[in-house]
Tab-separated table of C-alpha atoms in Angstrom:
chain	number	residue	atom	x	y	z
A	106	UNK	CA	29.512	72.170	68.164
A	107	UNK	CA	31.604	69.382	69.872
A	108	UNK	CA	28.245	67.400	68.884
A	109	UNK	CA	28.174	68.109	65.382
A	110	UNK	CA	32.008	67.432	65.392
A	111	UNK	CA	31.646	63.515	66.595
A	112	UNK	CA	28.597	63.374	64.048
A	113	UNK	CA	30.367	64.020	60.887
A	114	UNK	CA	32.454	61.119	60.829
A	115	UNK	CA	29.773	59.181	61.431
A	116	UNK	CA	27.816	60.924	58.639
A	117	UNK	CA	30.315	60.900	56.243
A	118	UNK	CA	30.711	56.660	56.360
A	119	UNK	CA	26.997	56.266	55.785
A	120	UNK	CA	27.322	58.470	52.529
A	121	UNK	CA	30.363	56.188	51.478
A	122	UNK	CA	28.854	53.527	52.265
A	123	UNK	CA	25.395	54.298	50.319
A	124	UNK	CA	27.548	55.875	47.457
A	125	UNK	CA	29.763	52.752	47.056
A	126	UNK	CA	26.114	50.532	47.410
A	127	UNK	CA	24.687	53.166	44.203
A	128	UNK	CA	27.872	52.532	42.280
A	129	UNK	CA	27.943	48.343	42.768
A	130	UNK	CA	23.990	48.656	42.128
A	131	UNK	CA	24.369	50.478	38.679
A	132	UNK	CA	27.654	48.486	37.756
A	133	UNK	CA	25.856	45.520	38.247
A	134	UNK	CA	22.446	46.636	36.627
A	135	UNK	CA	24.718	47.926	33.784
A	136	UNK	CA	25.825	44.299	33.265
A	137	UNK	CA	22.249	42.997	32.643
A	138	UNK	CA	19.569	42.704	30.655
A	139	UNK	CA	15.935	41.584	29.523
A	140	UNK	CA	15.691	39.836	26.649
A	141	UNK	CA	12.919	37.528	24.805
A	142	UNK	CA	14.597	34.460	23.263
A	143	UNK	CA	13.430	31.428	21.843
A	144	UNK	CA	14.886	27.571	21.890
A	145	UNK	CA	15.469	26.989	18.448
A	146	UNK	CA	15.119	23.531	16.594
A	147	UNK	CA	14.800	21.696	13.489
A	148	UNK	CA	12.023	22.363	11.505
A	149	UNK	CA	10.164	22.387	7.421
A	150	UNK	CA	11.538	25.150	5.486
A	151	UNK	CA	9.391	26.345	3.175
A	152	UNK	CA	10.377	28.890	0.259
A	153	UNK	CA	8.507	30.427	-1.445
A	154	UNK	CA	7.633	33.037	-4.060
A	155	UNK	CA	5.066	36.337	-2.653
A	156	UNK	CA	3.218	38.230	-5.390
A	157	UNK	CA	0.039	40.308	-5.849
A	158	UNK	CA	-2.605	40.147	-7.707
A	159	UNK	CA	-6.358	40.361	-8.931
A	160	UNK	CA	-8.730	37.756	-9.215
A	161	UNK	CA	-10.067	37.109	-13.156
A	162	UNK	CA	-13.048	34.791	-14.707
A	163	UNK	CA	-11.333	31.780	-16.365
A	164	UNK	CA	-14.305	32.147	-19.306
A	165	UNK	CA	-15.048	35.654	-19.652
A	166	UNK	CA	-17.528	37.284	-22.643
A	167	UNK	CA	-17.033	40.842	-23.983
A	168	UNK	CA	-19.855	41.383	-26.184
A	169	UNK	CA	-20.057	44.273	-28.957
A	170	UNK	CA	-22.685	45.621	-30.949
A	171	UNK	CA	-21.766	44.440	-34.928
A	172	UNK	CA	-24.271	47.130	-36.762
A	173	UNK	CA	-25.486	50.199	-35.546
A	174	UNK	CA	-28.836	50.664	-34.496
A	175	UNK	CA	-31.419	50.892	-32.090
A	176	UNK	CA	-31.864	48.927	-28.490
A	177	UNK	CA	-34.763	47.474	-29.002
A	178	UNK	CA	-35.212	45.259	-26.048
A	179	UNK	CA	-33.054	44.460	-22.985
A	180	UNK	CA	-33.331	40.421	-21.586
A	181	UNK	CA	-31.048	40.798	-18.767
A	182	UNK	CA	-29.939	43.028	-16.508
A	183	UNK	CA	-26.056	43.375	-14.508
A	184	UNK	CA	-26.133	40.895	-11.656
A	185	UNK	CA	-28.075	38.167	-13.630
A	186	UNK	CA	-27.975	34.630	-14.666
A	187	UNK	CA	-27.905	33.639	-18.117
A	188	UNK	CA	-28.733	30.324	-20.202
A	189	UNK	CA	-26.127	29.659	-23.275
A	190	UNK	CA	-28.125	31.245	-26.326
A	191	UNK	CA	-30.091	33.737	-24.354
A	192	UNK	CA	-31.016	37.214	-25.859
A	193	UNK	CA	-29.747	40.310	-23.649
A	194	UNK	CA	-29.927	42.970	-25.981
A	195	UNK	CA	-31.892	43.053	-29.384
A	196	UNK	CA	-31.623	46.049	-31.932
A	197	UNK	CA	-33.326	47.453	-34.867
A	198	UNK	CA	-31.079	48.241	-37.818
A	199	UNK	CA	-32.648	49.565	-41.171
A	200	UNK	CA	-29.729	48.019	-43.475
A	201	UNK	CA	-29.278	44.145	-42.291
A	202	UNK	CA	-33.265	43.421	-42.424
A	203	UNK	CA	-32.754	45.549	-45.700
A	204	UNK	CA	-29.834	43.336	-47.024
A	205	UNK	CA	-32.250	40.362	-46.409
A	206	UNK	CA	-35.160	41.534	-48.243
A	207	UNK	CA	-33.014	42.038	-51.069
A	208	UNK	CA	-31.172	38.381	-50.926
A	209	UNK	CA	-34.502	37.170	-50.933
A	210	UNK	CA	-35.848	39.137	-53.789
A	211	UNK	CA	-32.650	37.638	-55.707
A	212	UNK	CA	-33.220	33.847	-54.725
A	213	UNK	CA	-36.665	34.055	-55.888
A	214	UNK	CA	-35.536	35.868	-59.440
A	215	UNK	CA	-32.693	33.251	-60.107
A	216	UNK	CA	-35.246	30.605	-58.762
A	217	UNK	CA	-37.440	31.648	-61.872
A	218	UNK	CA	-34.194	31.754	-64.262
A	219	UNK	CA	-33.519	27.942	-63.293
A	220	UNK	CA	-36.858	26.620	-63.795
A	221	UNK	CA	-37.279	29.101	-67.236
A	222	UNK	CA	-33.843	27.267	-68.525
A	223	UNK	CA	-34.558	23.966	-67.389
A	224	UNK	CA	-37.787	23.877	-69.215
A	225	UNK	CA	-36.173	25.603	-72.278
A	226	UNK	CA	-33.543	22.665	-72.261
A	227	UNK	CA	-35.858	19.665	-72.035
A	228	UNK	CA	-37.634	21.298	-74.827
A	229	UNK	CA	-34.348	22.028	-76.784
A	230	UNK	CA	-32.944	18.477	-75.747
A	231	UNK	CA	-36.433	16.784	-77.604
A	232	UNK	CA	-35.998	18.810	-80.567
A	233	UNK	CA	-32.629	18.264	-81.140
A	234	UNK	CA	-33.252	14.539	-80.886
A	235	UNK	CA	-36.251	15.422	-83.418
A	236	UNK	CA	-33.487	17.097	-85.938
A	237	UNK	CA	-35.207	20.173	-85.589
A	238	UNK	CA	-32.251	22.098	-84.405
A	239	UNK	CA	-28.711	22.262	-84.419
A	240	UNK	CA	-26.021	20.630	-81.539
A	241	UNK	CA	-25.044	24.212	-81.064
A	242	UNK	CA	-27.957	25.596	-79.830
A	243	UNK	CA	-28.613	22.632	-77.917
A	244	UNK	CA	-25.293	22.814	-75.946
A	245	UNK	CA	-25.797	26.764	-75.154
A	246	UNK	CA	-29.438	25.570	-73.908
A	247	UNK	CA	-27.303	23.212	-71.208
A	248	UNK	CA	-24.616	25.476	-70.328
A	249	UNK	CA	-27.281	28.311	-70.017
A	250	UNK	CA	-29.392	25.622	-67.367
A	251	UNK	CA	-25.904	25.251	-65.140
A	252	UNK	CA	-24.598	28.533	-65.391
A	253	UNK	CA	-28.336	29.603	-63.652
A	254	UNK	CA	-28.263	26.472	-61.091
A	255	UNK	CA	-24.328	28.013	-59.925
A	256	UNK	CA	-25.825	31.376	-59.871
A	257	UNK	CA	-29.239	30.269	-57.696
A	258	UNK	CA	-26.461	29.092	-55.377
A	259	UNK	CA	-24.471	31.334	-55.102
A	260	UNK	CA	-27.340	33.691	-54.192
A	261	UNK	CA	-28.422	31.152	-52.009
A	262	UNK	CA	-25.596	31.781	-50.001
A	263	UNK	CA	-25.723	35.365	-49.737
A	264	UNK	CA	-29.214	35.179	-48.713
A	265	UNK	CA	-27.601	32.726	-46.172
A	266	UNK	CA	-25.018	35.524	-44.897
A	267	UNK	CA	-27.704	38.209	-44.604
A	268	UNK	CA	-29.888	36.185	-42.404
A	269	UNK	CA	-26.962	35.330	-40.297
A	270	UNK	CA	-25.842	38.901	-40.258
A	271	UNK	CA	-30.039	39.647	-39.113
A	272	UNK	CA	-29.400	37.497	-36.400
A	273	UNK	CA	-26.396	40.139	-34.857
A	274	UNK	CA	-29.326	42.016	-34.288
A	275	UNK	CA	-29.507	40.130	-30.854
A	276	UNK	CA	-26.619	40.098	-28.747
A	277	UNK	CA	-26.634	36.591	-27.069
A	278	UNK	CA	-25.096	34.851	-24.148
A	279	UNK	CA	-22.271	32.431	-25.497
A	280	UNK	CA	-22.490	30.341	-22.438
A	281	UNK	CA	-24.346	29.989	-19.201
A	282	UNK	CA	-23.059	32.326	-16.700
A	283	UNK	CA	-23.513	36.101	-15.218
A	284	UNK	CA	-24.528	39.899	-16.805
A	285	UNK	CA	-21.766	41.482	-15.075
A	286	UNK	CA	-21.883	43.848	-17.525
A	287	UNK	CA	-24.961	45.588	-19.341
A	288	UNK	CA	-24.622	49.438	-20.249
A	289	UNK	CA	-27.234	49.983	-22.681
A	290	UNK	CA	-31.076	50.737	-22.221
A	291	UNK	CA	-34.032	50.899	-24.490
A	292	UNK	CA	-34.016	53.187	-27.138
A	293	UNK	CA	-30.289	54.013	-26.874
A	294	UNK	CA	-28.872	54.219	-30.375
A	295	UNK	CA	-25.219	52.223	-30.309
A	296	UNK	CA	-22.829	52.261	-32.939
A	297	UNK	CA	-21.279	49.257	-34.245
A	298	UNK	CA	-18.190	47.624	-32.526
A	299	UNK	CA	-19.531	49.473	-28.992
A	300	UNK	CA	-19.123	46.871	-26.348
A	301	UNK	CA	-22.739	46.678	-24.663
A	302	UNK	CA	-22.276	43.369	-22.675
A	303	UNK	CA	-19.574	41.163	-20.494
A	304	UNK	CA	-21.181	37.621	-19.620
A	305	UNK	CA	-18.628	35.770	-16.725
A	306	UNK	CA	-18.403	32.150	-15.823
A	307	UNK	CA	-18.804	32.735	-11.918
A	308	UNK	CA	-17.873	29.299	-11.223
A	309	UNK	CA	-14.239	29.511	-12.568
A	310	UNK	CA	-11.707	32.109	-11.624
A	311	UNK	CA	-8.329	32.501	-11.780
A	312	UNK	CA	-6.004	34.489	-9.422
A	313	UNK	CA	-3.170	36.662	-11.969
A	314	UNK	CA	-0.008	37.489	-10.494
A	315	UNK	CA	2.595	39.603	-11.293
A	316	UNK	CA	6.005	38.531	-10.485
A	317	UNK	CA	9.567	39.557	-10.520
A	318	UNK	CA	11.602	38.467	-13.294
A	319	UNK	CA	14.071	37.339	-10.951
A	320	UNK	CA	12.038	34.567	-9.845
A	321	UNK	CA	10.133	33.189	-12.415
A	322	UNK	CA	13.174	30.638	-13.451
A	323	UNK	CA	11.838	29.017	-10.010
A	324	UNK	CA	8.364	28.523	-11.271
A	325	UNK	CA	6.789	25.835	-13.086
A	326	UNK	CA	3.599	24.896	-13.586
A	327	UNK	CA	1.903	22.365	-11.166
A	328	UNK	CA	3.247	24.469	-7.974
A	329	UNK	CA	1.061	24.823	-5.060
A	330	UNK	CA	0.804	28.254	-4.034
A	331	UNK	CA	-1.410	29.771	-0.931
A	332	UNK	CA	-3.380	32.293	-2.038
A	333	UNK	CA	-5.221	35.556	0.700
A	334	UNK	CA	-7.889	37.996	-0.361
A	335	UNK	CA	-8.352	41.187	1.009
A	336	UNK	CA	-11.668	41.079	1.099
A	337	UNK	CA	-10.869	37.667	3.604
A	338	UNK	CA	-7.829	38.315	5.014
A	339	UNK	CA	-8.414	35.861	7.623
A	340	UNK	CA	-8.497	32.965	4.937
A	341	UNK	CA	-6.104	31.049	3.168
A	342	UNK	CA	-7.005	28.615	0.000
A	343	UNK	CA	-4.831	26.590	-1.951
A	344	UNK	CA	-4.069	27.507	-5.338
A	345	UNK	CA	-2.069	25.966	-8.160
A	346	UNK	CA	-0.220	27.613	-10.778
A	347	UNK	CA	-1.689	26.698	-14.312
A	348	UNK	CA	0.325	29.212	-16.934
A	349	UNK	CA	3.189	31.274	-16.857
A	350	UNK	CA	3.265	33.901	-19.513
A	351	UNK	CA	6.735	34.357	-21.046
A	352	UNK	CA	7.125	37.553	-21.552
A	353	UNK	CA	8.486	40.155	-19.213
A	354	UNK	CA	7.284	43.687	-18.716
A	355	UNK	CA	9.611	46.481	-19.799
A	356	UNK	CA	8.328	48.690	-16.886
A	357	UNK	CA	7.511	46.702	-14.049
A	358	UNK	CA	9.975	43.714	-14.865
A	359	UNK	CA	7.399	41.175	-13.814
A	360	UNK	CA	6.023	38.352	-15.555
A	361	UNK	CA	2.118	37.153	-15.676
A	362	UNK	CA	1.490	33.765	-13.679
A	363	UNK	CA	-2.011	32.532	-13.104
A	364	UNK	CA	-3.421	30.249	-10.732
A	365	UNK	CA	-6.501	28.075	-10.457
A	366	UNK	CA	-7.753	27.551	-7.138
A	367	UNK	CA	-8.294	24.596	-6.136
A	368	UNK	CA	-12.068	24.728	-4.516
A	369	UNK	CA	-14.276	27.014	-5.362
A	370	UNK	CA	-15.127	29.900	-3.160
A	371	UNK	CA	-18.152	31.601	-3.825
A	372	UNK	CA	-17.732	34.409	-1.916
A	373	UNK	CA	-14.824	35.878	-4.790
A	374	UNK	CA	-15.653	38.499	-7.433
A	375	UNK	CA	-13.813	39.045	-10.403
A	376	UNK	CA	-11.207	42.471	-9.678
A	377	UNK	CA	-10.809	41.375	-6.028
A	378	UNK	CA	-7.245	42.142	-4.413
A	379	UNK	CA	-5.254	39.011	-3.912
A	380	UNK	CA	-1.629	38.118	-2.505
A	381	UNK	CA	-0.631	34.528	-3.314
A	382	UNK	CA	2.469	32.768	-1.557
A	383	UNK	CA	3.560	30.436	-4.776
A	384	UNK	CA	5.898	27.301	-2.695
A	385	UNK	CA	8.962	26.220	-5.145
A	386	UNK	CA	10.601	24.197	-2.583
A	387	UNK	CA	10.434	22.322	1.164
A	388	UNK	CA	13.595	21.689	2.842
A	389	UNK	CA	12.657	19.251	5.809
A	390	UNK	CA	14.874	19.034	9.631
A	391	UNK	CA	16.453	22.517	8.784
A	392	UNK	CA	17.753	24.474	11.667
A	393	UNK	CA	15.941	27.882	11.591
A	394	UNK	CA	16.174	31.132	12.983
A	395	UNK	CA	13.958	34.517	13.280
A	396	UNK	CA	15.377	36.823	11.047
A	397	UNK	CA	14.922	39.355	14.088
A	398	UNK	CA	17.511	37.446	15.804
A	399	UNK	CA	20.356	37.845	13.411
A	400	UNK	CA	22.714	41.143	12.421
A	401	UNK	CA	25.817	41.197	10.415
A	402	UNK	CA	28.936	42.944	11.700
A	403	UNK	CA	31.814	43.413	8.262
A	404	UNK	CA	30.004	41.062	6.004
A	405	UNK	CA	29.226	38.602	8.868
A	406	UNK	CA	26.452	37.359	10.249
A	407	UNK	CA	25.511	37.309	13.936
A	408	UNK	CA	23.292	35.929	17.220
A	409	UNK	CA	23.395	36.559	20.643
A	410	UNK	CA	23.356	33.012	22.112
A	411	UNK	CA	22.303	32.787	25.766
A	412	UNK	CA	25.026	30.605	27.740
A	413	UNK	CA	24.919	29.909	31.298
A	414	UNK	CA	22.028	32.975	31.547
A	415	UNK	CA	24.679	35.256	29.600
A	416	UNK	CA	25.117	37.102	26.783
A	417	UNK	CA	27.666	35.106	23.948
A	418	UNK	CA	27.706	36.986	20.585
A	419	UNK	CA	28.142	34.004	18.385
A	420	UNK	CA	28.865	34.330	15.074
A	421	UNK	CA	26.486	32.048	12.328
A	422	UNK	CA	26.398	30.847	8.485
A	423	UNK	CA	23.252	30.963	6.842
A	424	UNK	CA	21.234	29.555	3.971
A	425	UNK	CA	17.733	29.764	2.547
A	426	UNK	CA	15.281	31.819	4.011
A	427	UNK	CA	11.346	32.041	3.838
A	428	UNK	CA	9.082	35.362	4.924
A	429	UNK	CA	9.902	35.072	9.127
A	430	UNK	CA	12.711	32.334	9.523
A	431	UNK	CA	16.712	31.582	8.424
A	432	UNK	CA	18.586	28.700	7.990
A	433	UNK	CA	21.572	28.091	10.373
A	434	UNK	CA	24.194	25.909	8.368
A	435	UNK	CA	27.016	26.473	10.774
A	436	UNK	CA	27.436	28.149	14.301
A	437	UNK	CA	24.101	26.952	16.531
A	438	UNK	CA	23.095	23.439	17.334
A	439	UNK	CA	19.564	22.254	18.055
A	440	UNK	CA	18.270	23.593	21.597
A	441	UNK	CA	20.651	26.454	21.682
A	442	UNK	CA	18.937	29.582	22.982
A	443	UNK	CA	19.136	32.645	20.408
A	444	UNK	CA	17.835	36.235	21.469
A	445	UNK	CA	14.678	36.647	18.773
A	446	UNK	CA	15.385	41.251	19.704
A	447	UNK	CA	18.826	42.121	19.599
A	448	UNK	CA	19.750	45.468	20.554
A	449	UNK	CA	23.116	47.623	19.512
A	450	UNK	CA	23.861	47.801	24.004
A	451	UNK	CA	24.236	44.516	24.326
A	452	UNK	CA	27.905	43.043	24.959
A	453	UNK	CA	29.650	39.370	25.495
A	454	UNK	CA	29.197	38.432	29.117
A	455	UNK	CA	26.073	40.579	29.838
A	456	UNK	CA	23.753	38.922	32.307
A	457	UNK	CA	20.846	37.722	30.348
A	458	UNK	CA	17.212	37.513	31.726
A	459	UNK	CA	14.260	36.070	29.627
A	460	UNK	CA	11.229	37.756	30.240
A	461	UNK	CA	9.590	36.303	27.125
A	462	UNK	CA	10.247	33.548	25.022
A	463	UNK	CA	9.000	34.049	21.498
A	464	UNK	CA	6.659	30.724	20.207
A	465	UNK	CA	8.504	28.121	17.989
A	466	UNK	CA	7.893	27.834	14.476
A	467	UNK	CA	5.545	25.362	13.728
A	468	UNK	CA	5.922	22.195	11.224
């Protein structure tokens, strides 16, 4: 007993002492932290506008059957080249190769009219200069000779129409270019005005973009945009915006913009997904920011600067922004050292420790 007696006090001073070791530990673990940060410095701004899209054929082709009828014969298929003038679908249609038989039957009866009346004039034009008949009869004789030469023309021309109208019969390629659409086969019967055929222009596309009416007073044409594809999403290629459609949509309140690239990439379809970064201005030496790094406190903006490997919570103005970075108009100088992950524990005078420092943006 008298042992356990002289222990205690002994005992009890190494719990104090580990107790008051536990409590200095936490206090002073409590007062620190791990942060990433990053040395800011002055950099290119860019701002710019980010909208989505689909990619379209600059010269596009819908075709459409203009008489009903019969496919006769298919010269193309979907997937294939075509020359300017060539024939993808031909029908057979009773009435237009009808219409034509009849034009012709008519050119060939006013064709016998004329030469009937012109020989009846020159007769009638010798006998009046014989005496042997009157001025009268002689004047109907001329006006009889024009009034069939307007009429042979006029059915000229309608023969004319109905050839041209035979020709529909064939739906043809307007230019060189691509069947990337061909729904028809042979013997189908179509009815007039049924679109049978979309030729496409593979070598120039356009990327369409819809964007928010709020920012189209920033656009103009001539801006260089960046434009991704989903179907490359690793890729970037420069674009530049061509036309900006004036006219907002009710529902989506977005406004049409199209942009030409400015290669061509061969490996686009018409209907592919696209994202395009349009650039409407470049502010050079700005002094940028993450947008991770900052919060606002009552209206205000805030960064926790690292001074002296501590915690300062340092309040900032700011100005334009693009996708990732801030401008800093007041509060931080070049080379200050900004936490890039603030969290809501963090206090003024905390012990800061960088176990990661984020890259820098890059010019």
């Amino acid at each position: 007993m008298q042992n356990l007696q002289k222990m205690l006090p002994k005992f009890s001073i190494a719990m104090a002492v580990l107790f008051a070791a536990t409590i200095g530990y936490l206090l002073t673990r409590g007062n620190s932290v791990d942060v990433e940060a990053r040395k800011i410095s002055r950099s290119e701004l860019v701002e710019a506008i980010y909208a989505t899209g689909y990619v379209e054929a600059e010269n596009i082709a819908n075709l459409s059957a203009e008489f009903s009828g019969t496919v006769r014969s298919i010269g193309a298929l979907e997937g294939q080249l075509v020359s300017k003038g060539q024939a993808i679908i031909v029908f057979d249609s009773v009435q237009p190769r009808l219409a034509v038989n009849e034009a012709r039957a008519a050119v060939a009866e006013e064709l016998a009219a004329v030469r009937d009346n012109n020989l009846r004039l020159q007769r009638n034009r010798s006998l009046f200069h014989a005496g042997a008949i009157s001025r009268q009869d002689f004047e109907a004789a001329e006006r009889n000779s024009v009034q069939s030469g307007e009429s042979l023309r006029q059915r000229q021309m309608q023969l004319k129409s109905r050839e041209d109208d035979l020709k529909k019969l064939s739906v043809v390629a307007p230019f060189a270019g691509m069947l990337t659409l061909q729904n028809v086969k042979e013997g189908d019967y179509v009815q007039s005005g049924t679109l049978v055929a979309t030729v496409t222009d593979p070598a120039r596309y356009l990327v369409v973009v819809e964007v928010d009416e709020l920012d189209v007073p920033r656009l103009r044409t001539g801006l260089k945009a960046v434009i991704a594809f989903d179907s490359m999403p690793e890729k970037r290629f420069d674009a530049t915006v061509v036309r900006i459609v004036p006219q907002t949509d009710r529902v989506t309140k977005t406004s049409r913009v199209y942009l030409r690239l400015d290669k061509a990439v061969p490996e686009i379809q018409g209907g592919m997904t696209a994202t395009a970064n349009i650039i409407y201005n470049t502010k050079k030496g700005t002094l940028l920011v993450s947008k991770s790094s900052v919060f606002e406190e009552e209206r205000r903006s805030y960064v926790w600067k690292i001074v002296g490997g501590k915690l300062k919570k340092q309040p900032i103005r700011t100005g334009d922004s693009d996708l990732v970075f801030i401008e800093v108009v007041k509060g931080l100088d070049a080379g200050d050292v900004v936490v890039t992950s603030p969290q809501e524990n963090f206090r003024d005078g905390m012990e800061a420790r960088i176990v990661k420092e984020s890259p820098k943006k890059q010019s």
